Coordinates of C-alpha atoms and ligand atoms in Angstrom, one line a residue:
M1 CA 5.2 -13.8 29.1
A2 CA 4.5 -17.4 28.3
R3 CA 1.8 -17.4 31.0
R4 CA 0.3 -14.2 29.6
R5 CA 0.1 -15.7 26.1
T6 CA -1.6 -18.8 27.4
L7 CA -4.1 -16.6 29.2
L8 CA -4.6 -14.6 26.1
R9 CA -5.3 -17.7 24.1
A10 CA -7.8 -19.1 26.6
A11 CA -9.6 -15.8 26.8
V12 CA -10.0 -15.3 23.1
L13 CA -11.2 -18.7 22.0
G14 CA -14.7 -18.5 20.5
A15 CA -14.8 -14.7 20.3
P16 CA -15.6 -13.1 16.9
A17 CA -12.6 -12.2 14.7
A18 CA -12.9 -8.4 15.0
A19 CA -13.1 -8.7 18.8
L20 CA -10.1 -11.0 18.8
L21 CA -8.1 -8.5 16.7
A22 CA -9.0 -5.7 19.1
R23 CA -7.9 -7.8 22.0
S24 CA -4.6 -8.7 20.2
A25 CA -4.0 -5.0 19.8
A26 CA -5.2 -4.1 23.3
A27 CA -2.7 -2.5 25.8
G28 CA -2.5 -5.8 27.8
A29 CA -1.2 -7.6 24.8
A30 CA 1.5 -5.1 24.1
L31 CA 5.1 -6.2 24.4
A32 CA 7.0 -5.2 27.6
S33 CA 10.7 -4.6 28.0
G34 CA 12.5 -7.9 28.6
D35 CA 9.9 -10.1 26.8
H36 CA 11.3 -13.0 24.9
V37 CA 9.2 -14.1 21.8
P38 CA 9.7 -16.8 19.3
A39 CA 8.8 -14.5 16.3
L40 CA 8.5 -10.8 15.9
V41 CA 7.1 -9.1 12.8
I42 CA 7.9 -5.5 12.2
G43 CA 5.0 -3.9 10.4
S44 CA 1.4 -5.1 9.8
G45 CA 0.9 -4.4 6.1
Y46 CA 0.6 -7.2 3.5
G47 CA 4.0 -8.9 4.1
G48 CA 3.5 -8.7 7.9
A49 CA -0.1 -9.9 7.9
V50 CA 0.7 -12.9 5.7
T51 CA 3.6 -13.8 7.9
A52 CA 1.6 -13.4 11.1
L53 CA -1.1 -15.6 9.9
R54 CA 1.1 -18.4 8.6
L55 CA 3.3 -18.4 11.7
T56 CA 0.4 -18.4 14.2
Q57 CA -1.4 -21.2 12.2
S58 CA 1.8 -23.2 12.6
G59 CA 1.6 -22.9 16.3
I60 CA 4.2 -20.1 16.7
A61 CA 3.3 -17.3 19.1
T62 CA 3.9 -14.1 17.1
A63 CA 4.3 -10.5 18.1
V64 CA 3.5 -7.9 15.5
V65 CA 4.9 -4.4 16.2
E66 CA 3.3 -1.5 14.3
M67 CA 4.2 2.1 14.5
G68 CA 0.7 3.3 13.5
M69 CA -2.5 3.2 15.6
A70 CA -5.0 0.3 15.8
W71 CA -7.8 2.3 14.2
N72 CA -10.6 0.6 16.1
T73 CA -12.1 3.5 18.0
A74 CA -14.5 6.1 16.7
G75 CA -13.8 9.8 17.0
S76 CA -16.3 12.4 18.2
D77 CA -18.1 12.2 14.9
G78 CA -18.9 8.5 15.5
K79 CA -16.4 7.5 12.7
V80 CA -13.0 5.9 12.8
F81 CA -11.8 7.5 9.6
C82 CA -12.4 10.9 8.0
N83 CA -13.2 11.4 4.3
V84 CA -11.3 13.3 1.6
L85 CA -13.6 16.2 1.6
N86 CA -13.1 17.1 5.3
P87 CA -9.7 15.8 6.3
D88 CA -8.9 16.3 10.0
Q89 CA -6.1 15.2 12.2
R90 CA -6.9 11.5 11.5
S91 CA -5.8 12.0 7.9
Y92 CA -2.1 12.5 8.0
W93 CA 0.9 11.1 9.9
L94 CA 2.4 13.8 12.1
R95 CA 1.8 16.8 9.9
T96 CA 0.2 20.2 10.7
S97 CA -1.3 20.5 7.2
T98 CA -2.6 18.0 4.7
D99 CA -0.4 17.0 1.8
Q100 CA -3.0 15.8 -0.7
P101 CA -1.8 14.0 -3.8
I102 CA -4.0 16.4 -5.8
G103 CA -2.7 19.4 -3.8
Y104 CA -4.2 22.2 -5.9
F105 CA -7.5 23.2 -7.5
L106 CA -7.6 26.0 -10.2
G107 CA -3.9 26.5 -9.3
I108 CA -4.7 27.3 -5.6
S109 CA -3.5 25.1 -2.8
A110 CA -6.2 22.8 -1.7
N111 CA -4.4 21.8 1.5
K112 CA -5.5 22.9 5.0
S113 CA -4.3 23.0 8.6
I114 CA -4.8 19.9 10.7
G115 CA -3.7 18.9 14.2
R116 CA -0.4 17.0 14.5
Y117 CA -1.5 13.4 15.1
T118 CA -0.6 9.9 14.2
G119 CA -3.0 9.9 11.3
V120 CA -3.4 7.0 8.8
L121 CA -1.7 8.3 5.7
D122 CA 2.0 9.2 5.7
S123 CA 3.4 11.5 3.0
E124 CA 7.1 10.8 3.5
K125 CA 9.3 13.3 1.8
F126 CA 12.6 12.5 0.3
A127 CA 14.7 14.9 -1.9
G128 CA 12.9 14.1 -5.2
I129 CA 9.7 12.3 -4.3
R130 CA 6.9 12.1 -1.7
V131 CA 6.1 8.5 -0.8
Y132 CA 2.5 7.8 0.4
Q133 CA 2.2 4.9 2.9
G134 CA -0.5 3.7 5.2
R135 CA 0.2 3.9 9.0
G136 CA -1.8 1.7 11.3
V137 CA -2.7 -2.0 12.0
G138 CA -3.2 -3.1 8.5
G139 CA -0.6 -0.9 6.8
G140 CA -1.4 0.2 3.3
S141 CA -4.6 -1.8 3.2
L142 CA -6.2 0.9 5.4
V143 CA -5.7 3.7 2.9
N144 CA -5.4 2.1 -0.5
G145 CA -8.0 1.9 -3.4
G146 CA -8.3 -1.8 -2.9
M147 CA -7.5 -2.7 -6.5
A148 CA -6.3 -6.3 -6.5
V149 CA -4.5 -7.0 -9.8
V150 CA -2.4 -10.0 -10.6
P151 CA 0.6 -9.0 -12.7
R152 CA 1.1 -10.2 -16.2
R153 CA 2.9 -13.5 -16.2
D154 CA 5.5 -12.5 -18.8
Y155 CA 6.3 -9.4 -16.9
F156 CA 6.5 -11.1 -13.6
A157 CA 9.0 -13.5 -15.2
Q158 CA 11.1 -10.5 -16.2
I159 CA 11.1 -8.8 -12.8
L160 CA 11.6 -11.9 -10.6
P161 CA 13.3 -14.5 -12.8
S162 CA 14.4 -16.6 -9.9
V163 CA 10.8 -17.4 -8.8
D164 CA 9.1 -20.4 -10.2
L165 CA 6.2 -19.1 -12.3
A166 CA 3.9 -22.1 -12.3
S167 CA 3.8 -22.2 -8.5
M168 CA 3.1 -18.5 -8.3
Y169 CA 0.3 -18.6 -10.8
D170 CA -1.2 -21.9 -9.8
T171 CA -0.8 -21.6 -6.0
Y172 CA 0.3 -18.4 -4.5
F173 CA -1.7 -15.8 -6.5
P174 CA -4.9 -17.7 -6.0
R175 CA -4.0 -18.2 -2.3
A176 CA -3.4 -14.4 -1.9
N177 CA -6.7 -13.6 -3.7
T178 CA -8.6 -15.9 -1.3
G179 CA -6.8 -14.6 1.8
L180 CA -7.4 -11.0 0.8
G181 CA -11.1 -11.5 0.0
V182 CA -10.8 -10.3 -3.6
N183 CA -14.1 -9.9 -5.5
A184 CA -15.2 -8.8 -9.0
I185 CA -17.6 -6.1 -9.9
D186 CA -20.9 -7.1 -11.5
P187 CA -20.5 -5.9 -15.1
A188 CA -24.2 -5.3 -15.6
W189 CA -24.5 -3.2 -12.4
F190 CA -21.3 -1.2 -13.5
E191 CA -23.1 -0.2 -16.7
T192 CA -25.9 1.5 -14.8
A193 CA -24.5 2.6 -11.5
E194 CA -24.4 6.3 -11.0
C195 CA -21.1 6.0 -9.0
Y196 CA -19.2 4.6 -12.0
R197 CA -20.3 7.1 -14.6
F198 CA -16.7 8.5 -14.4
A199 CA -15.3 5.1 -15.2
R200 CA -17.7 4.5 -18.1
V201 CA -16.7 7.9 -19.6
G202 CA -13.0 7.1 -19.2
R203 CA -13.6 3.7 -20.8
D204 CA -15.6 5.0 -23.8
Q205 CA -13.0 7.7 -24.5
A206 CA -10.1 5.2 -24.3
K207 CA -12.0 2.8 -26.6
A208 CA -12.6 5.6 -29.2
S209 CA -8.9 6.1 -29.3
G210 CA -8.2 2.4 -29.7
Y211 CA -7.1 1.5 -26.2
P212 CA -8.5 -1.6 -24.5
T213 CA -9.8 -1.4 -21.0
T214 CA -10.2 -4.0 -18.3
F215 CA -12.2 -4.5 -15.1
L216 CA -10.2 -4.4 -12.0
N217 CA -10.9 -6.7 -9.1
N218 CA -11.0 -5.1 -5.7
V219 CA -11.1 -6.0 -1.9
Y220 CA -13.9 -3.6 -1.4
D221 CA -17.1 -5.6 -1.1
F222 CA -19.0 -4.8 -4.3
A223 CA -22.2 -6.2 -2.8
Y224 CA -21.9 -3.6 -0.1
M225 CA -21.3 -0.9 -2.6
K226 CA -24.4 -1.9 -4.5
Q227 CA -26.4 -1.3 -1.3
E228 CA -24.6 2.0 -0.8
Q229 CA -25.8 3.1 -4.3
A230 CA -29.3 1.9 -3.3
N231 CA -29.1 3.9 -0.1
T232 CA -29.8 1.0 2.2
V233 CA -26.5 1.0 4.2
P234 CA -24.2 3.7 5.5
R235 CA -22.0 5.0 2.7
S236 CA -18.2 4.7 2.6
A237 CA -16.8 4.4 -0.9
L238 CA -19.8 6.5 -2.0
A239 CA -19.1 9.0 0.7
S240 CA -15.7 10.1 -0.5
E241 CA -13.9 7.7 1.7
V242 CA -10.5 6.6 0.3
I243 CA -6.9 7.3 1.1
Y244 CA -7.7 8.3 4.7
G245 CA -9.5 5.0 5.4
N246 CA -12.9 3.5 4.9
N247 CA -15.5 3.1 7.6
H248 CA -17.3 0.4 5.8
G249 CA -17.1 -2.0 3.0
K250 CA -13.4 -2.5 2.6
R251 CA -11.8 -5.9 3.4
S252 CA -8.6 -4.4 4.8
L253 CA -6.0 -6.7 6.4
D254 CA -7.4 -6.1 10.0
K255 CA -10.6 -7.8 8.7
T256 CA -8.8 -10.6 6.8
Y257 CA -5.3 -12.0 7.4
L258 CA -4.8 -10.3 10.8
A259 CA -8.3 -11.2 12.1
A260 CA -7.5 -14.8 11.1
A261 CA -4.2 -14.7 12.8
A262 CA -5.8 -13.3 15.9
A263 CA -8.4 -16.2 15.9
T264 CA -5.5 -18.6 16.5
G265 CA -5.0 -17.0 19.9
R266 CA -1.3 -16.8 19.2
L267 CA -1.1 -13.2 18.0
S268 CA -0.2 -10.1 19.9
I269 CA -0.2 -6.7 18.2
T270 CA 1.9 -3.9 19.8
A271 CA 0.6 -0.7 18.1
Q272 CA 2.1 2.8 18.3
H273 CA 5.7 1.4 18.7
V274 CA 8.4 2.3 16.2
V275 CA 11.2 -0.3 15.8
T276 CA 14.5 1.5 15.8
A277 CA 17.1 -1.2 16.1
V278 CA 17.6 -5.0 15.5
V279 CA 20.9 -6.5 16.7
P280 CA 22.2 -10.0 17.4
S281 CA 21.6 -10.9 21.1
S282 CA 24.3 -12.6 23.1
A283 CA 21.4 -14.7 24.6
G284 CA 20.5 -15.9 21.1
G285 CA 18.3 -14.5 18.5
Y286 CA 17.9 -10.7 18.2
S287 CA 17.4 -7.8 20.4
V288 CA 14.7 -5.5 19.1
T289 CA 14.5 -1.9 20.3
M290 CA 11.4 0.1 19.9
N291 CA 10.0 3.6 20.8
Q292 CA 6.4 3.7 22.2
I293 CA 4.9 6.9 20.9
D294 CA 1.8 8.9 21.8
T295 CA -0.6 10.3 19.3
A296 CA 1.5 13.5 18.9
G297 CA 4.5 11.3 18.0
A298 CA 6.4 11.9 21.3
V299 CA 8.3 9.0 22.7
V300 CA 6.8 7.9 26.0
A301 CA 8.9 4.7 26.5
T302 CA 11.7 2.8 25.0
K303 CA 11.6 -1.0 25.1
T304 CA 13.9 -3.8 24.2
V305 CA 12.7 -7.3 23.7
R306 CA 14.4 -10.5 22.4
A307 CA 13.1 -12.5 19.4
D308 CA 14.3 -15.8 18.1
K309 CA 13.3 -14.7 14.6
V310 CA 12.6 -11.2 13.2
F311 CA 10.6 -10.6 10.0
F312 CA 11.0 -7.2 8.4
A313 CA 7.7 -6.2 7.0
A314 CA 7.8 -2.4 7.5
G315 CA 7.2 -1.8 3.8
S316 CA 9.7 -1.0 1.0
V317 CA 10.8 2.3 2.6
G318 CA 10.5 1.2 6.3
T319 CA 12.4 -2.0 5.9
S320 CA 15.1 -0.5 3.6
K321 CA 15.6 2.4 6.0
L322 CA 16.0 0.1 9.1
L323 CA 18.4 -2.3 7.4
V324 CA 20.5 0.4 5.8
A325 CA 20.8 2.2 9.2
M326 CA 21.7 -1.1 11.0
R327 CA 24.4 -1.9 8.5
A328 CA 25.9 1.7 8.7
L329 CA 25.8 1.7 12.5
G330 CA 27.6 -1.6 12.7
K331 CA 24.7 -3.4 14.3
L332 CA 24.2 -5.7 11.3
P333 CA 27.5 -5.0 9.6
N334 CA 27.5 -8.0 7.3
L335 CA 24.4 -7.2 5.4
P336 CA 25.1 -7.3 1.7
D337 CA 25.7 -4.2 -0.4
A338 CA 22.5 -4.9 -2.3
V339 CA 20.5 -3.9 0.8
G340 CA 19.2 -0.4 0.1
Q341 CA 19.5 -0.8 -3.7
G342 CA 17.0 -1.1 -6.5
W343 CA 14.2 1.1 -5.4
G344 CA 11.5 2.2 -7.8
N345 CA 8.1 3.9 -7.9
N346 CA 6.3 1.4 -10.1
G347 CA 6.5 4.0 -12.8
N348 CA 3.7 6.0 -11.1
V349 CA 2.5 9.3 -12.7
M350 CA -0.9 11.0 -12.3
V351 CA -2.7 13.1 -14.9
A352 CA -6.1 14.6 -15.4
R353 CA -8.1 15.7 -18.5
A354 CA -10.8 18.3 -18.8
N355 CA -13.9 17.0 -20.4
H356 CA -16.4 19.0 -22.5
I357 CA -19.4 20.4 -20.6
W358 CA -21.7 17.7 -22.1
N359 CA -19.4 14.9 -21.0
T360 CA -20.3 14.7 -17.3
T361 CA -18.4 12.4 -15.0
G362 CA -21.0 12.5 -12.3
A363 CA -21.2 14.2 -8.9
L364 CA -21.2 10.8 -7.2
E365 CA -17.9 8.9 -7.7
S366 CA -17.0 5.7 -6.0
G367 CA -13.7 6.0 -4.2
M368 CA -12.8 2.5 -5.4
P369 CA -11.6 2.4 -9.0
A370 CA -12.9 -0.5 -11.0
M371 CA -11.4 -0.1 -14.5
G372 CA -8.0 0.4 -16.1
I373 CA -6.7 1.3 -19.6
D374 CA -4.3 -1.5 -20.7
N375 CA -1.7 -0.2 -23.1
W376 CA 1.0 -2.4 -21.7
A377 CA 1.5 -4.2 -25.1
D378 CA 2.9 -1.0 -26.6
S379 CA 6.6 -1.7 -26.5
A380 CA 7.4 2.0 -27.1
G381 CA 5.8 3.0 -23.8
P382 CA 3.9 0.4 -21.8
V383 CA 1.1 1.9 -19.7
F384 CA -1.5 0.4 -17.4
A385 CA -3.7 3.3 -16.2
E386 CA -6.4 3.1 -13.6
I387 CA -9.3 5.3 -14.3
A388 CA -9.2 7.1 -10.9
P389 CA -12.1 8.7 -9.1
F390 CA -12.1 12.4 -8.1
P391 CA -14.8 12.0 -5.4
A392 CA -15.4 15.7 -4.8
G393 CA -19.1 15.3 -4.3
T394 CA -19.8 17.7 -7.2
E395 CA -19.6 17.6 -11.0
L396 CA -16.1 18.5 -12.1
W397 CA -15.9 17.2 -15.7
I398 CA -12.5 15.8 -14.8
S399 CA -11.1 12.4 -16.0
L400 CA -8.3 11.4 -13.6
Y401 CA -5.8 8.6 -14.1
L402 CA -3.0 6.9 -12.1
A403 CA -0.7 5.5 -14.8
I404 CA 1.7 2.6 -14.0
T405 CA 4.5 2.6 -16.5
K406 CA 7.8 0.8 -17.1
N407 CA 10.2 3.4 -15.8
P408 CA 13.7 1.8 -15.7
N409 CA 15.2 4.2 -13.2
R410 CA 16.1 2.9 -9.8
A411 CA 17.2 4.7 -6.6
A412 CA 19.2 3.8 -3.5
F413 CA 18.9 4.5 0.2
S414 CA 21.9 5.7 2.1
F415 CA 22.7 6.5 5.7
D416 CA 23.5 10.1 6.6
S417 CA 25.8 10.1 9.6
S418 CA 25.3 13.8 10.2
T419 CA 21.5 13.5 10.8
G420 CA 21.3 9.8 11.7
G421 CA 18.6 9.5 9.0
V422 CA 18.3 7.5 5.8
G423 CA 17.9 9.3 2.5
L424 CA 16.7 8.1 -0.9
N425 CA 18.4 9.6 -4.0
W426 CA 15.5 9.5 -6.4
Q427 CA 15.2 12.6 -8.5
T428 CA 12.0 14.0 -9.8
A429 CA 13.4 14.2 -13.3
W430 CA 13.8 10.4 -13.3
N431 CA 10.1 10.2 -13.8
Q432 CA 10.4 11.5 -17.4
P433 CA 10.1 8.0 -18.9
A434 CA 6.8 7.6 -17.1
I435 CA 5.5 10.9 -18.4
D436 CA 6.6 10.0 -21.9
A437 CA 4.8 6.7 -21.9
A438 CA 1.6 8.2 -20.3
K439 CA 1.7 11.1 -22.8
R440 CA 1.5 8.7 -25.8
V441 CA -1.9 7.5 -24.5
F442 CA -3.4 10.7 -23.1
D443 CA -2.2 12.9 -26.0
T444 CA -4.0 10.6 -28.3
I445 CA -7.2 10.6 -26.2
N446 CA -7.1 14.4 -26.0
K447 CA -6.7 14.7 -29.7
K448 CA -9.6 12.3 -30.5
Q449 CA -11.8 14.0 -27.9
V450 CA -10.6 17.5 -28.7
T451 CA -9.9 18.0 -25.0
V452 CA -6.9 19.3 -22.9
Y453 CA -5.0 18.3 -19.8
R454 CA -5.9 20.0 -16.5
S455 CA -2.8 21.9 -15.5
D456 CA -4.1 23.3 -12.2
L457 CA -4.3 20.2 -10.0
F458 CA -0.6 19.2 -9.3
G459 CA 0.8 22.7 -9.0
V460 CA 0.5 26.0 -10.9
N461 CA 0.6 25.2 -14.6
K462 CA 1.7 21.7 -13.9
V463 CA 0.2 18.8 -16.0
W464 CA 1.9 15.8 -14.5
G465 CA 1.7 14.5 -10.9
D466 CA 5.2 13.2 -11.2
D467 CA 6.7 14.0 -7.7
F468 CA 4.9 11.4 -5.6
T469 CA 4.2 7.7 -5.6
Y470 CA 1.6 5.3 -4.0
H471 CA 3.7 2.2 -5.0
P472 CA 7.1 2.2 -3.3
L473 CA 8.9 -1.1 -4.3
G474 CA 12.3 -2.5 -3.8
G475 CA 15.3 -1.6 -1.6
C476 CA 15.9 -5.2 -0.6
I477 CA 15.5 -7.2 -3.7
L478 CA 14.7 -11.0 -3.6
N479 CA 17.6 -13.2 -4.6
Q480 CA 20.0 -10.1 -4.5
A481 CA 19.8 -8.6 -1.0
T482 CA 18.2 -11.8 0.4
D483 CA 18.2 -15.4 -0.7
N484 CA 15.5 -16.6 -3.0
Y485 CA 12.9 -16.7 -0.1
G486 CA 13.7 -13.5 1.8
R487 CA 16.4 -14.7 4.2
L488 CA 19.0 -12.1 5.0
P489 CA 22.4 -13.7 4.4
G490 CA 24.8 -13.9 7.3
Y491 CA 22.0 -13.4 9.9
P492 CA 20.0 -16.7 10.5
G493 CA 16.5 -15.9 11.7
L494 CA 16.3 -12.5 9.9
Y495 CA 13.8 -12.3 7.0
V496 CA 12.4 -9.6 4.6
M497 CA 8.7 -10.1 3.7
D498 CA 7.3 -7.0 2.1
G499 CA 7.3 -4.8 -1.0
S500 CA 11.0 -4.2 -0.6
L501 CA 11.7 -7.6 -2.2
I502 CA 10.2 -6.5 -5.6
P503 CA 12.6 -4.7 -7.9
G504 CA 10.9 -1.3 -8.3
S505 CA 8.1 -2.4 -10.6
T506 CA 5.2 -4.9 -11.0
G507 CA 3.4 -3.3 -14.0
V508 CA 0.1 -3.3 -12.0
N509 CA -1.0 -2.2 -8.5
P510 CA 1.3 -4.1 -6.3
F511 CA -0.4 -5.5 -3.2
V512 CA -1.5 -8.9 -4.7
T513 CA 2.1 -9.4 -5.8
I514 CA 3.4 -8.6 -2.3
T515 CA 0.9 -10.9 -0.7
A516 CA 1.5 -13.8 -3.0
L517 CA 5.3 -13.5 -2.7
A518 CA 5.0 -13.5 1.1
E519 CA 2.8 -16.6 0.9
R520 CA 5.4 -18.3 -1.2
N521 CA 8.3 -17.3 1.1
I522 CA 6.8 -18.0 4.4
E523 CA 5.7 -21.5 3.3
Q524 CA 9.3 -22.3 2.4
I525 CA 10.6 -20.8 5.6
L526 CA 8.2 -22.7 7.8
T527 CA 9.1 -25.9 5.9
I528 CA 12.9 -25.6 6.0
D529 CA 13.9 -23.4 9.0
S530 CA 13.6 -24.6 12.6
F531 CA 11.3 -22.8 14.9
Ligands
FAE1 P1 2.8 -1.6 4.0 O1 1.5 -2.1 3.7 O2 3.3 -0.2 3.8 O3 3.0 -2.0 5.6 C1 4.2 -1.6 6.3 C2 3.8 -1.3 7.8 O4 4.9 -1.2 8.6 C3 3.0 0.0 7.9 O5 1.8 -0.2 8.6 C4 4.0 0.9 8.7 O6 3.3 1.8 9.5 C5 4.8 -0.1 9.4 N1 6.1 0.3 9.8 C6 7.0 1.0 9.1 N2 8.2 1.2 9.7 C7 8.0 0.7 11.0 C8 8.8 0.7 12.1 N3 10.1 1.1 12.1 N4 8.3 0.1 13.2 C9 7.1 -0.4 13.2 N5 6.2 -0.4 12.2 C10 6.7 0.2 11.0 O7 3.9 -2.5 3.3 N6 -1.9 -1.1 -4.1 C11 -2.7 -1.9 -4.8 O8 -2.3 -3.1 -5.1 N7 -3.9 -1.5 -5.1 C12 -4.4 -0.3 -4.8 O9 -5.6 0.1 -5.1 C13 -3.6 0.6 -4.1 N8 -3.9 1.9 -3.8 C14 -3.1 2.7 -3.0 C15 -3.5 3.9 -2.6 C16 -2.8 4.7 -1.7 C17 -3.3 6.0 -1.3 C18 -1.5 4.2 -1.3 C19 -0.7 5.0 -0.3 C20 -1.1 2.9 -1.7 C21 -1.8 2.2 -2.6 N9 -1.4 0.9 -3.0 C22 -2.3 0.1 -3.7 C23 -0.1 0.4 -2.6 C24 -0.2 -0.7 -1.5 O10 -1.0 -0.2 -0.4 C25 1.2 -1.0 -1.0 O11 1.9 -1.5 -2.1 C26 1.3 -2.0 0.1 O12 0.5 -1.6 1.3 C27 2.7 -2.3 0.5 O13 2.7 -3.5 1.4 P2 3.9 -3.8 2.4 O14 3.5 -5.0 3.1 O15 5.1 -3.7 1.6

C-alpha cells in the first residue's frame, strides 16, 4: 500500500488538477481489503473535502470513501449530467421514477420513469420528510444551487455559542469562501440579463411590499454565465442544469478542494463504496467495512481496511445514521446519547405565486439563484427566502421561493432492530412554524400584487412544499455529541466534520457554514492531535 501511494504521488506530480482528481478516483487508487491507511474520510462533500485537503497538505496520506460515482465520464449524449427538463437515469439515486421537488404541474404528476442507477441526487424518504442529498465525488456541491451565504453573526452566535465568533468571521469564513471559489454577480449585468428577469420581478414585488432583498454570492462562475447569456460558450445554468448536476460553470468541490487535495499526490478516492461499519481494531485505530456497489446498487464486494483516524463526513443524515447504528449494535457502544439528536431542516419550505399575464418571469431562467428576500429581522417570523428559478424553458408566470425560516422543531434518529435501518422521527406537521413565517411575507406580497399562490405544484391543491428539505443539519451537534472541535468522546481518532455538527438551522443556505466550521475544526485537530 505504501509503495502504491508513493508510485501514485510520483505519477501525478505536474499533471493538471482535474486529471489528478480523475487519477485519485481511478480504479487503481481504490482501497483494497487489508489496506492500512493513516486517515480515512467517509464522504466527499464539504466536510470531507476540507478534511482531505488539510490532511494531505499536512503530509498525511488520506483515503476518501464515497458511495456515489466519480461523475467524470460523459454519457452517450456527450454530457456527464442531465438537465431538469429531460431527467434520465443519471438524475436519481437508485429509483425507478424521478421524485422532483416540484412533483406536479396543474395538479398532475410531473414525475417520469427512469432506469435504476446510482444517479447524482438522492431523495431519501423518512416517515415525515424527504431529504435531498448529492451522491458522488463532491457530495452536495454537484447538485446544489451554488448559493454561498455567510450566516448572520448574531444568529451564528445563538446556534453555536461555544465557537469563537471573531476567528470564524475573521479567519474561517474568508478561508472557506476562498477555498470554494465564491464570486459575486455583476449588479449592472443582473439588471439587464434576460436569465435573471425572474429574480428582478421577485425583487420588485418584494420591495413594493416593504421587504428588502440582497444579492447572493455563488460558486457558479458568473463570468462564464455572462458568456452563456451571450451565446459564446456551451450553456449549463442557462440550459436548465441544476439539481442533477452542471456540465459547465460550477466550481463544485471536485474542481476546488478535492482537486487541490489530489494535487498533493497524497489523496486516494474510492468511489461507489458504501461504508457500513466502523469499529475499534485490536491492531490499533479502527476497522472500516464498506460495500462496493455497481451502478444498479448491487453489492459486488465487501472490503475491510484499517485506519488510524476516521473522519465522518457522510453528511448530516449519513453520519448520524452510521453512528446511531454503530452505537445500537455495540460496535461503538460508548458514543454519547447526544449522537442522533438535534436534527432540523433549516426551516425549509417552498412556495410559488402566480403572476399576472403582463408580469412575465422570462422563458430563460438561470438555474443559479442570485437574490434573496431578507425578512430575518421580523421577530414574529424570521424568513430568508431565495428567489428560486423555475427553469422550464418556457414562460410560466411563476415566482418560486425557497424560504429558510427559524423552525424550532428538532428530530432524532433511532435504530430499528427489526429492519436494521435507522429512522428519523420528523413529522410533516412540524413544519407549520416554517409555513406560518413564510405566509406572513408571501400573503403580504400577494395582497399588494393582487396575486394568488400556485396550489398545483406540490400536490393536488397543495400550496406549501413542506414535506422535503435541501438543508439537512444536525444529528451530531458540536460541543454536545462531540467536543468543541468534532472529536467523538471515548473514541480517540474518530471525528465528525460535516453538517451534522450544526444544530438544525443556520438561517441561510448552509454550505459556507459547514465549510468554515470544518476549516476551523481540522486546523485545531492537526495542531493538537498526533498523526
Ligand atoms: P454532503 O455534501 O451531503 O456530503 C456527504 C457525502 O457523503 C455524499 O457525497 C454522500 O454520498 C456520502 N456518503 C453518505 N453516506 C456514506 C457512506 N455510508 N459511505 C460513503 N459515502 C457516504 O454533506 N446549500 C447551500 O449552501 N447553497 C445552495 O445553493 C444549496 N442548494 C442546494 C440544492 C439542492 C438540490 C440540495 C440537495 C442541497 C442544496 N444545498 C445548498 C445544501 C448543501 O448542498 C448541503 O448542505 C451540503 O452539501 C452538506 O454538506 P456535508 O459535507 O454535510
